[in-house]
Coordinates of C-alpha atoms and ligand atoms in Angstrom, one line a residue:
X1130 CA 95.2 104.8 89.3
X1131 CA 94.5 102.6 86.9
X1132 CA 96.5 104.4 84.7
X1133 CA 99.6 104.0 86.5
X1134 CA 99.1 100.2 87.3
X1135 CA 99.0 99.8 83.5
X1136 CA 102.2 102.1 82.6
X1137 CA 103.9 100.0 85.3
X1138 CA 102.5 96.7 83.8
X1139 CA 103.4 97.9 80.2
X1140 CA 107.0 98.8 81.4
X1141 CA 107.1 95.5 83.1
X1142 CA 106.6 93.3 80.0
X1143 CA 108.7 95.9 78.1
X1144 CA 111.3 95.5 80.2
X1145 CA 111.2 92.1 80.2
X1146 CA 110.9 91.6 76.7
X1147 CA 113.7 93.3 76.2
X1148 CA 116.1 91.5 78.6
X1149 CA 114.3 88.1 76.7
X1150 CA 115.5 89.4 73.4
X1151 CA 119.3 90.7 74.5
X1152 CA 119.3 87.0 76.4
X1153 CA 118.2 85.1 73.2
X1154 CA 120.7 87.2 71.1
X1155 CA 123.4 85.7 73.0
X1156 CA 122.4 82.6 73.3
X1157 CA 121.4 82.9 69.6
X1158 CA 125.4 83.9 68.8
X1159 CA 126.8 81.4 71.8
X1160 CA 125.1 78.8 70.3
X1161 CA 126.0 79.6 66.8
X1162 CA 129.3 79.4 67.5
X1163 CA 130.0 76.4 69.7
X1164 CA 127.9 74.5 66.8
X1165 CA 130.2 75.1 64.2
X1166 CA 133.1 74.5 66.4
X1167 CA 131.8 70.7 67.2
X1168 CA 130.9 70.3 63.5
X1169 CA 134.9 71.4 62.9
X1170 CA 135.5 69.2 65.3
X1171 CA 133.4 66.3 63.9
X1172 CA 134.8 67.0 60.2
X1173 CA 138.4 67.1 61.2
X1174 CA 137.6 63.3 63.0
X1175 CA 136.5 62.3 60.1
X1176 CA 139.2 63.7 58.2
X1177 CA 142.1 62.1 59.8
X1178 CA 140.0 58.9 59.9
X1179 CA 140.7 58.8 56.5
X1180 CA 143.9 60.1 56.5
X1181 CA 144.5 57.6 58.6
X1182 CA 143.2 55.0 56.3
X1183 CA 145.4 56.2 53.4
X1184 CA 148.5 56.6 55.2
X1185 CA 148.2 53.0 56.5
X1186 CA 147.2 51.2 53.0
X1187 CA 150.0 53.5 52.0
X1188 CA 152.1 51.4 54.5
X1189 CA 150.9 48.2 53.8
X1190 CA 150.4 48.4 50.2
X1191 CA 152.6 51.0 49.1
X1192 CA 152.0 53.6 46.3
X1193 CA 147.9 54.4 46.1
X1194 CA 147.1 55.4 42.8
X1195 CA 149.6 52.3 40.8
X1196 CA 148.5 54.4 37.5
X1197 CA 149.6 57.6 37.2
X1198 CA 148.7 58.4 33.4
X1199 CA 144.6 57.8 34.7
X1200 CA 144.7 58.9 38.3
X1201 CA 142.3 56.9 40.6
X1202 CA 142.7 55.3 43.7
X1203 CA 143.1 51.7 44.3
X1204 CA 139.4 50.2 44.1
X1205 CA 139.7 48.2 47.5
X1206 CA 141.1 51.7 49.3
X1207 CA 138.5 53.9 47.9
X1208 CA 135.5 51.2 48.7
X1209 CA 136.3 51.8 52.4
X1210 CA 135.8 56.2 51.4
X1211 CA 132.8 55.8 49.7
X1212 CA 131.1 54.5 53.1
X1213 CA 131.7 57.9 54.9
X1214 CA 128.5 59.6 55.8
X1215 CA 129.6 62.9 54.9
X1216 CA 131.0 64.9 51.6
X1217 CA 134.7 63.6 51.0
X1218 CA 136.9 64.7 48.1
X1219 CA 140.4 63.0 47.4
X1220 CA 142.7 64.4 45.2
X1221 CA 146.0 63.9 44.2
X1222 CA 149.2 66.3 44.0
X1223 CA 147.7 67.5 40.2
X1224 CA 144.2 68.2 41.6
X1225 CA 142.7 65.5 40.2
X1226 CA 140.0 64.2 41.8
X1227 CA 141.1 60.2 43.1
X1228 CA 138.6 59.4 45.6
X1229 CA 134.6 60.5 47.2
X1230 CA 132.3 59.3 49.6
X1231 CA 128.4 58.2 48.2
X1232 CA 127.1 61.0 49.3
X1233 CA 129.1 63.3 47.1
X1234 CA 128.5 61.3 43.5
X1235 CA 125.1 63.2 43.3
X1236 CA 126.0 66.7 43.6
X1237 CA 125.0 68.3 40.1
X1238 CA 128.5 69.5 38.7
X1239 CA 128.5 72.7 39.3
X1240 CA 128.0 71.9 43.5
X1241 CA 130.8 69.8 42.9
X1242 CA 133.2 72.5 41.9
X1243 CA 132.1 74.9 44.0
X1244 CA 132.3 71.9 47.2
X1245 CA 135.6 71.2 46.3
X1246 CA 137.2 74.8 45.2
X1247 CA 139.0 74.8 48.6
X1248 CA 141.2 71.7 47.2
X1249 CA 142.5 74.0 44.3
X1250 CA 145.6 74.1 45.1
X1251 CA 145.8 71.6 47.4
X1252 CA 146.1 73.4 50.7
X1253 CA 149.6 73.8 52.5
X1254 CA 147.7 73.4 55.8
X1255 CA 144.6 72.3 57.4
X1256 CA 141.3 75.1 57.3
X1257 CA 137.9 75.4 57.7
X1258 CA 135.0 77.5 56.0
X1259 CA 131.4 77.4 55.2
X1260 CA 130.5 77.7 51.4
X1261 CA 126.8 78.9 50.7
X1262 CA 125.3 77.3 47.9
X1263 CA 121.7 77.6 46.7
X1264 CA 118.8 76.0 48.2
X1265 CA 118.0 73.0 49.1
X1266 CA 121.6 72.4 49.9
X1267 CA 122.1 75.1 51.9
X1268 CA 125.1 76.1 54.1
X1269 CA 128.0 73.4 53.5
X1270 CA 130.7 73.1 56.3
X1271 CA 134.5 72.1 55.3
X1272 CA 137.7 70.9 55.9
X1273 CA 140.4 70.7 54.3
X1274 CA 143.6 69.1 55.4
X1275 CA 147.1 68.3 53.5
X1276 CA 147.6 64.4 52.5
X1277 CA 151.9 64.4 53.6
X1278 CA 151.5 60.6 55.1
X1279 CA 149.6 59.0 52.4
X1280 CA 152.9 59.2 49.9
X1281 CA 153.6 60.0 46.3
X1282 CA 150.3 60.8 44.4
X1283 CA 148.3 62.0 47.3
X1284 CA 147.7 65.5 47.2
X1285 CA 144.8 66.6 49.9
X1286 CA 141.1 65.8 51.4
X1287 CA 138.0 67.7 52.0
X1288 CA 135.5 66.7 54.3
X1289 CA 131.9 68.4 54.1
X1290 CA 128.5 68.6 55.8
X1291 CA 125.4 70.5 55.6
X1292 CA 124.9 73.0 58.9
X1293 CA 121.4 71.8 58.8
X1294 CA 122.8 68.4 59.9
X1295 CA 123.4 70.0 63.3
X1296 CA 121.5 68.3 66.3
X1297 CA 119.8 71.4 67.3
X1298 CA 121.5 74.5 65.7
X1299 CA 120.7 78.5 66.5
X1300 CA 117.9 78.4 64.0
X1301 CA 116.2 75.4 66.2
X1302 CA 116.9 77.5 69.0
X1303 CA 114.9 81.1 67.2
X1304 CA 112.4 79.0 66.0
X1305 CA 111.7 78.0 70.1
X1306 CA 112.2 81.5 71.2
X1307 CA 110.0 82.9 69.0
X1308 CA 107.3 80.3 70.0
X1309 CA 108.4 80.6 73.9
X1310 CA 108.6 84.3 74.0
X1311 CA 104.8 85.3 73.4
X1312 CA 103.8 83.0 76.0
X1313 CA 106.9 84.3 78.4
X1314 CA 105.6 87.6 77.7
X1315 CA 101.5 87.1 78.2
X1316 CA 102.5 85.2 81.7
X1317 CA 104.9 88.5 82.5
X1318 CA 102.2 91.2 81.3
X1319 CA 99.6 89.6 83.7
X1320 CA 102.2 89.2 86.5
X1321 CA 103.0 92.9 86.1
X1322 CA 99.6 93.8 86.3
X1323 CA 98.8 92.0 89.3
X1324 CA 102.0 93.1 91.0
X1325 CA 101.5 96.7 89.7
X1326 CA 97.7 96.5 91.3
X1327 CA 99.5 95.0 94.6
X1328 CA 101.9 98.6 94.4
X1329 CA 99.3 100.7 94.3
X1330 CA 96.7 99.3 96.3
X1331 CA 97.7 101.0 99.8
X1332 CA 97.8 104.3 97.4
X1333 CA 93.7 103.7 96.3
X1334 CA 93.3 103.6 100.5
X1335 CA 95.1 106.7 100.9
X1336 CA 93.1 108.7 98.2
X1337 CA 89.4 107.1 99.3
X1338 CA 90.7 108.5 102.9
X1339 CA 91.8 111.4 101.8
X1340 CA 88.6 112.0 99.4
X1341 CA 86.7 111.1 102.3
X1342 CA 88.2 113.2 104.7
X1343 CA 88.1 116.7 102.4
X1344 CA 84.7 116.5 101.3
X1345 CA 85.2 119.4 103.8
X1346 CA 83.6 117.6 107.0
X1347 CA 86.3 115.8 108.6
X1348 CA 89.3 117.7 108.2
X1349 CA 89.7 116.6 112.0
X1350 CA 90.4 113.0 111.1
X1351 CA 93.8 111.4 110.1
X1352 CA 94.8 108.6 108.0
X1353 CA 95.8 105.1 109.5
X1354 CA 100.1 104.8 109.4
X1355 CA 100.6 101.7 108.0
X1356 CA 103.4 100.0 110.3
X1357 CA 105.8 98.7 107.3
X1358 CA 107.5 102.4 107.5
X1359 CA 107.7 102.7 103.6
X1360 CA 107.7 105.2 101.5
X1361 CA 103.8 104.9 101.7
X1362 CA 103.7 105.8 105.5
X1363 CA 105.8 108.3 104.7
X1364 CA 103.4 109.8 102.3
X1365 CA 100.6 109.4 105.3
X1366 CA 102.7 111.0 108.0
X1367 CA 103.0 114.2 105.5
X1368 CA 99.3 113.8 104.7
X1369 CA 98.3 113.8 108.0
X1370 CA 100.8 116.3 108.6
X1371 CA 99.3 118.9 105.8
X1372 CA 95.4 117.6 107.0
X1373 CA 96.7 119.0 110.4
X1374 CA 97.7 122.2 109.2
X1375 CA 94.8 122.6 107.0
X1376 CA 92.5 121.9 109.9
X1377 CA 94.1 124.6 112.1
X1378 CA 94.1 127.3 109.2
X1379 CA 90.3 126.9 108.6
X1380 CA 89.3 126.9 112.2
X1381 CA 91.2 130.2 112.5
X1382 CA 89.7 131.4 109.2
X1383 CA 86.2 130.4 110.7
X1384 CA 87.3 132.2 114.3
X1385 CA 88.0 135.3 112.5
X1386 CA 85.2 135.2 110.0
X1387 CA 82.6 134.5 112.8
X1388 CA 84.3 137.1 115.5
X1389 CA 84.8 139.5 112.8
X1390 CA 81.2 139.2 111.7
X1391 CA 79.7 139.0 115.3
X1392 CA 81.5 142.5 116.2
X1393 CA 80.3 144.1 113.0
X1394 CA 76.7 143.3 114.0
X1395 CA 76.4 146.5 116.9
X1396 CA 78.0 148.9 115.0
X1397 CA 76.3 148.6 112.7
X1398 CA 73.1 148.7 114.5
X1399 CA 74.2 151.5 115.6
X1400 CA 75.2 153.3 112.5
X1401 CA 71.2 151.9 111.5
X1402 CA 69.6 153.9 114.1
X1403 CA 71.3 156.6 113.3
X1404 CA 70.4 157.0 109.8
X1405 CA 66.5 156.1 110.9
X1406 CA 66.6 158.8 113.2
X1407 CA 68.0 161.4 110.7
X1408 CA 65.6 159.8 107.8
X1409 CA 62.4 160.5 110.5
X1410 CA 63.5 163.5 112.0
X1411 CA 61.6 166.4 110.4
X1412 CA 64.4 168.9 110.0
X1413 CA 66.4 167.0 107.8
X1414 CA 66.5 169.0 104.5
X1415 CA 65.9 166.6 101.6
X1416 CA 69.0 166.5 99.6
X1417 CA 70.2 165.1 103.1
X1418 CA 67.5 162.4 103.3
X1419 CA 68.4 161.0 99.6
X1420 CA 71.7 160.3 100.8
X1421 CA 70.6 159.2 104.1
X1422 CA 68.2 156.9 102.8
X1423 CA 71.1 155.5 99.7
X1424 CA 73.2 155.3 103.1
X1425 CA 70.3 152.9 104.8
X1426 CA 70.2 150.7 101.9
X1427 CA 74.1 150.1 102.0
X1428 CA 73.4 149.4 106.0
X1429 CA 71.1 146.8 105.3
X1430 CA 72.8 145.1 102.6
X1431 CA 75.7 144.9 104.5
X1432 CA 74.0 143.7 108.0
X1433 CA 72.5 140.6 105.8
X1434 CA 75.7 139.9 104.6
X1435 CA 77.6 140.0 108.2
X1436 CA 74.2 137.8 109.3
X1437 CA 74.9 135.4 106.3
X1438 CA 78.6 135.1 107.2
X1439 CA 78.2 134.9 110.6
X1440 CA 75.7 132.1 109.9
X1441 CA 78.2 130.0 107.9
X1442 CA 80.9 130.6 109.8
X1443 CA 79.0 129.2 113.0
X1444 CA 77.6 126.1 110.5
X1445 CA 81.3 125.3 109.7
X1446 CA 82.5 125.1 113.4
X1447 CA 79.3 123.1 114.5
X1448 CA 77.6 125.7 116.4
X1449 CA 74.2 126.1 114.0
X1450 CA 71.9 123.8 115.9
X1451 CA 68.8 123.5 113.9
X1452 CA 65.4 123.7 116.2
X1453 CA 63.3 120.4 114.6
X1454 CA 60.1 120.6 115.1
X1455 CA 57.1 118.5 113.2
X1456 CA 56.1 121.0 110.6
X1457 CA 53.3 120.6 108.0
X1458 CA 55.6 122.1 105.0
X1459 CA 52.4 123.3 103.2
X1460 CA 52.1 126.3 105.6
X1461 CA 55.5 127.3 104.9
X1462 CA 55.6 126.8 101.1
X1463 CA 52.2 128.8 101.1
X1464 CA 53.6 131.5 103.5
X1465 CA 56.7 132.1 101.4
X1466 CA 54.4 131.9 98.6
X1467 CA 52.2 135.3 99.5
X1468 CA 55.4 136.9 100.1
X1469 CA 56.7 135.9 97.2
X1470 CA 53.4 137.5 95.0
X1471 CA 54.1 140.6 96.4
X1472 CA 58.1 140.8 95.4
X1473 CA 56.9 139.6 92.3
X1474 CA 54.3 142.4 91.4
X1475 CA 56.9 144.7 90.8
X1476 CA 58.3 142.7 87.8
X1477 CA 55.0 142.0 86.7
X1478 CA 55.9 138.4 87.4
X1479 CA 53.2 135.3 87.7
X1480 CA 53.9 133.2 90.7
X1481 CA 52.2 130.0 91.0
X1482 CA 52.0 127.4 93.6
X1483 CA 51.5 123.6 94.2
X1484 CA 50.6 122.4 97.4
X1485 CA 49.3 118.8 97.9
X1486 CA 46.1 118.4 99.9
X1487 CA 47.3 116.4 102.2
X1488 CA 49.9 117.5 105.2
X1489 CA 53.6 116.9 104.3
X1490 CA 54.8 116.9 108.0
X1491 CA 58.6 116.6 108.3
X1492 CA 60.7 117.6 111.6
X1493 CA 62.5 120.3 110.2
X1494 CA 63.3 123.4 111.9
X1495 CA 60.8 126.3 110.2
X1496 CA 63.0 129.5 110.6
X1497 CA 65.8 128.1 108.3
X1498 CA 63.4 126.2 105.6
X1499 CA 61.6 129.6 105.4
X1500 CA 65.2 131.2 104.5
X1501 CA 66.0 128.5 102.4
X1502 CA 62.7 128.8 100.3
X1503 CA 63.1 132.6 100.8
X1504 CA 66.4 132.6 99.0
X1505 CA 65.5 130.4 96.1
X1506 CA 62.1 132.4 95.3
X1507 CA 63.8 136.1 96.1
X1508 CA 66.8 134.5 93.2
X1509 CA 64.1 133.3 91.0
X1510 CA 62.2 136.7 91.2
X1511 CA 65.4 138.8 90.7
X1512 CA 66.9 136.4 87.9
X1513 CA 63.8 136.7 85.7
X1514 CA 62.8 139.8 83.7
X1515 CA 59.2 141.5 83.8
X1516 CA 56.6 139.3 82.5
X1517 CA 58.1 136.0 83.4
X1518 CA 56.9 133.1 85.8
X1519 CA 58.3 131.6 89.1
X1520 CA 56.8 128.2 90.3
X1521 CA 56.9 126.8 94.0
X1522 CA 55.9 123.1 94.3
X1523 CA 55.7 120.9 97.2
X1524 CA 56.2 117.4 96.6
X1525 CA 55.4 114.6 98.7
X1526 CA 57.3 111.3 98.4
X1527 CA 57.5 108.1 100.5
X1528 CA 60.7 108.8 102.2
X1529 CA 61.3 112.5 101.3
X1530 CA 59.9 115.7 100.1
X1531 CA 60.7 117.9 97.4
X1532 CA 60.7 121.6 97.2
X1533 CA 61.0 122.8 93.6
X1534 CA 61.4 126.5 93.0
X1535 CA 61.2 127.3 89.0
X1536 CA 61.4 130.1 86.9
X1537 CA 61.6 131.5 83.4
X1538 CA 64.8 133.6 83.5
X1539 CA 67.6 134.2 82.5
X1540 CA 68.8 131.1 83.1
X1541 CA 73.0 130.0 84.3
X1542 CA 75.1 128.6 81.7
X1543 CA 76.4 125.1 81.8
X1544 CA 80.1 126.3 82.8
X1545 CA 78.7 128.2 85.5
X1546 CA 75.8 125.8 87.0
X1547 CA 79.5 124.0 89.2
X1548 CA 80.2 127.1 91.3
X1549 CA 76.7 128.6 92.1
X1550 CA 76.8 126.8 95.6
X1551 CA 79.8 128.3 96.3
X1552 CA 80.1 131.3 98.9
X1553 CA 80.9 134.7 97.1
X1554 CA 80.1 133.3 93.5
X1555 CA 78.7 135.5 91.2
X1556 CA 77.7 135.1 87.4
X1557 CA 79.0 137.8 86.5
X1558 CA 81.6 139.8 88.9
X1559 CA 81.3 142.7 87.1
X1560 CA 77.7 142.9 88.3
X1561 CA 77.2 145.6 90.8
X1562 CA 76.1 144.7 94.2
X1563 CA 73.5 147.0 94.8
X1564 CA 72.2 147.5 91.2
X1565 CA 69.2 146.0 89.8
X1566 CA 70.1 142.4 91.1
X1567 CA 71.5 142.9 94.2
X1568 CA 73.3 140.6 96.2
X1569 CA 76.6 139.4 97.1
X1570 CA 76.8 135.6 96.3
X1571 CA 76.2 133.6 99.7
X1572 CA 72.6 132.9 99.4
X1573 CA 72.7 129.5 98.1
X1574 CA 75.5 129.1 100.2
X1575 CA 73.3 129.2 102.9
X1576 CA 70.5 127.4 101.4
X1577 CA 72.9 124.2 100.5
X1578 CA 73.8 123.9 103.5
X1579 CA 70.1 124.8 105.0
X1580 CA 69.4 121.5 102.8
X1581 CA 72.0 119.5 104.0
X1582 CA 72.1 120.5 107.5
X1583 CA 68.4 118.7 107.2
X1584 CA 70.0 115.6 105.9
X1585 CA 69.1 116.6 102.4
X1586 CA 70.2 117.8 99.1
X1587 CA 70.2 120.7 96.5
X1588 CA 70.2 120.4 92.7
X1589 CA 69.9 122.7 90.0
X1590 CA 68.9 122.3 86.2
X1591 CA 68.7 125.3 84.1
X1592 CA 69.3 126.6 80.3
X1593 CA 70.2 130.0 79.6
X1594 CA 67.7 132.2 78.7
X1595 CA 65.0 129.6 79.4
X1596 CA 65.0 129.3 83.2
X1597 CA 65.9 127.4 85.7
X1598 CA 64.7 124.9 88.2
X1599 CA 66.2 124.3 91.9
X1600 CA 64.5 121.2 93.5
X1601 CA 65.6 120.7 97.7
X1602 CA 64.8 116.8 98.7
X1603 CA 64.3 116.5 102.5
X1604 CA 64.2 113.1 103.9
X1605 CA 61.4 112.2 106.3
X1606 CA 63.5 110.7 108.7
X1607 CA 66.1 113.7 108.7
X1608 CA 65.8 114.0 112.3
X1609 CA 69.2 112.4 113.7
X1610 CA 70.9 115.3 111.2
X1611 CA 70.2 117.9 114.8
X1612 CA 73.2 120.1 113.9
X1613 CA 74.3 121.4 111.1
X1614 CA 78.2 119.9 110.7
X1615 CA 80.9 121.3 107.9
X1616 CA 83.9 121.7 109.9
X1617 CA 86.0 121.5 106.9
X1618 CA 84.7 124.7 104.9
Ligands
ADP2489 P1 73.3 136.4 94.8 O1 73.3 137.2 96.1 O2 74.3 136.9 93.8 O3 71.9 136.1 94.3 P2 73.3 133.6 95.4 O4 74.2 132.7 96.1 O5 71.9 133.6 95.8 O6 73.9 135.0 95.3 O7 73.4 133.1 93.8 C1 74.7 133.0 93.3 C2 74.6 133.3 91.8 O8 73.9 132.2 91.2 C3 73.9 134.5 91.4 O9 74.8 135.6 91.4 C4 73.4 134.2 90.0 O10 74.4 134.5 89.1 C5 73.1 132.7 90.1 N1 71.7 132.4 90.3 C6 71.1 132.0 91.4 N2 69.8 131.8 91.3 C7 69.5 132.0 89.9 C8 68.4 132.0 89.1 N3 67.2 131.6 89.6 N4 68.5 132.3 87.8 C9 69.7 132.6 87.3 N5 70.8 132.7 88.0 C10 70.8 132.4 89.3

């Protein structure tokens, strides 16, 4: 989940980020623009200030340059120019230059030309532009305007100022953003992230309930319907509309396995004593009896396999009670151990034992530890060729025992070792059921649930072609586990 809360998170900032940089890009170009209109503005104020200064000395004094053959504006007129803040250029009708501000005397020639370039010819109207020129002086802004008022010898003005003069221009304004937007973004990754976690908090419930409920035991339960009638409960009311029909398809799969099983059970008792009382009966010629007794084999295999299903099928609806009783485990181990030597003569196997010497009494019921040990020895015997070894230990712990059934087979590989438990599983499929390993997968089945029915568990380590090991824990204070609960499988 926490995959999703951090694709949501990342999208979040993305998103975000992206509606930050389309926002800045039009402030960015707003901004740009509404400066350079004020500094128009602010040029062509300055610009008829001194237009307005000419045209009134012109009124007052009359002609403003008195020397035509050296062009240059009356000193007391042009004192009053030279005190403007900004780039001025005067010229007269002939382009030459009659008047500047301060500011302009120290441009390097060349600036000079290039600032005043717009005068030549003098315009016919007034315009504005931006002329680049090479660092430090950057960006220069102009205006030009026409000098009609000032009279004969006046030809036209420019008025000039660096963009970097602006109060707080659209570089200002990226240089903020770029600082603003990290921290923007940082605050908006960590709000996504906690507001992605709030979004799919509810759906972390729903799976723990929904783990919980089909770890195969309580298909009967339902998940809570949260009241806020979102698209979350709606996702509960079809969960607990699919847990419902999954609930009623396994208990019918579990009738019919267990009726099905039950009512195979007398015929084919019958069918048994049939074949026993043609095997014993002295007439029966012998070719007979080899099939007879192949036929008995088949009977037998099949009656375990009706009384293994018929005992899982009555563990999954609840109906396996288990008889506890206070049982010193070292009898049973040792039993199963005798029995054990004997299936194990035939493959020339060695079978040892390890009991403690003192009683490990645990209330467990006997008939189904017995099959549980039964299963894991008669596997170990059959899974390990001639010559081999198969170990039974008995452990004794403070809380729990251990039952650890070993051998030096053939081992299960790795891929394998997740589905051994389950019912039907075979190695290999392709195995015959009746061959030289016969059997038809439910055994450990039963055994797991055998252990777990006790309150305890099974696990298995093995290598191929080394062996394997099963060990069963039983707790000592398994006894509240009476019945033997999976109503989910
Ligand atoms: P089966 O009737 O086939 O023995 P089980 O449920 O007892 O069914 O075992 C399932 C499968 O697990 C077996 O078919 C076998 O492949 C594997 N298995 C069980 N015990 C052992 C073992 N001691 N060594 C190797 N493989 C084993």
């Amino acid at each position: 989940m926490t995959a999703i809360r951090r694709r949501l998170a990342f999208w979040y900032t993305v998103a975000l980020g992206l509606t930050m940089l389309a926002f800045g890009a039009a402030l960015y170009y707003e901004r740009r623009q509404s400066s350079v209109e004020e500094l128009d503005r602010r040029l062509a104020l300055e610009a008829d200030l001194a237009q307005r200064w000419l045209g009134e000395s012109y009124r007052v004094l009359g002609p403003l340059v008195p020397d035509l053959s050296s062009p240059a504006l009356d000193p007391g007129i042009s004192a009053y120019l030279e005190a403007f803040r900004d780039y001025l250029i005067v010229v007269d009708t002939a382009g030459n230059v009659i008047g500047l501000s301060g500011v302009t005397r120290p441009l390097a020639a060349a600036e000079f030309q290039q600032l005043a370039a717009p005068l030549y010819p003098p315009p016919a109207r007034s315009a504005s532009g931006t002329i680049e020129f090479a660092p430090p002086l950057g960006a220069v802004r102009y205006y030009v305007t026409r000098m009609s008022p000032a009279g004969t010898g006046v030809g036209g003005l420019l008025v000039g100022t660096s963009t970097a003069n602006v109060a707080f221009g659209p570089r200002e304004l990226l240089r903020s953003m770029l600082v603003i937007a990290p921290v923007v973004l940082l605050c908006a990754a960590a709000l996504g992230w906690w507001l992605a976690g709030t979004s799919v908090q509810p759906l972390l419930g729903i799976i723990d309930e929904v783990e919980a409920i089909t770890d195969g035991r309580s298909l009967h339960r339902r998940l809570a319907v949260p009241l806020s009638g979102d698209e979350i409960g709606r996702l509960v009311v079809t969960l607990n509309g699919m847990l419902a029909r999954l609930e009623q398809s396994f208990a019918s799969l579990r009738r019919f396995t267990a009726d099905a099983s039950h009512e195979l059970k007398t015929p084919l008792m019958v069918l048994r004593a049939g074949v026993e009382r043609g095997l014993t009966h002295p007439q029966t010629p012998r070719e007979i009896m080899q099939g007879l007794d192949e036929t008995l084999d088949q009977i037998n295999q099949m009656t375990e396999m009706v009384d293994d299903l018929l005992t899982l099928a009555r563990a999954d609806e609840g109906r396996a009670p288990l008889a506890l009783e206070e049982t010193d485990l070292r009898e049973l181990v040792a039993d199963v151990s005798e029995t054990a030597g004997m299936l194990g003569e035939d493959g020339k196997l060695t079978v040892t034992t390890q009991i403690p010497d003192k009683p490990v009494r645990l209330p467990v019921d006997r008939h189904r530890i017995r099959e549980l040990l039964l299963n894991l020895v008669t596997n170990a015997i059959k899974y390990t060729p001639p010559g081999g070894t198969v170990g039974l230990t008995l452990g004794a712990g403070a809380d729990h025992a251990t039952l650890v059934v070993s051998d030096s087979g053939i081992g299960i590989a790795p891929g394998d070792l997740p589905h051994i438990f389950d019912r039907f599983w075979r190695a290999d499929p392709a195995r015959s059921r009746t061959g030289d390993r016969p059997g038809v997968g439910l055994g450990l089945a039963i055994t797991k649930w055998i252990a777990e029915a006790h309150g305890g568990s099974i696990t298995v380590q093995s290598r191929p072609g080394r062996g394997s090991v099963f060990t069963v824990r039983l707790p000592r204070n398994g006894r509240e586990q009476t019945e033997a609960d999976g109503n989910g499988r």
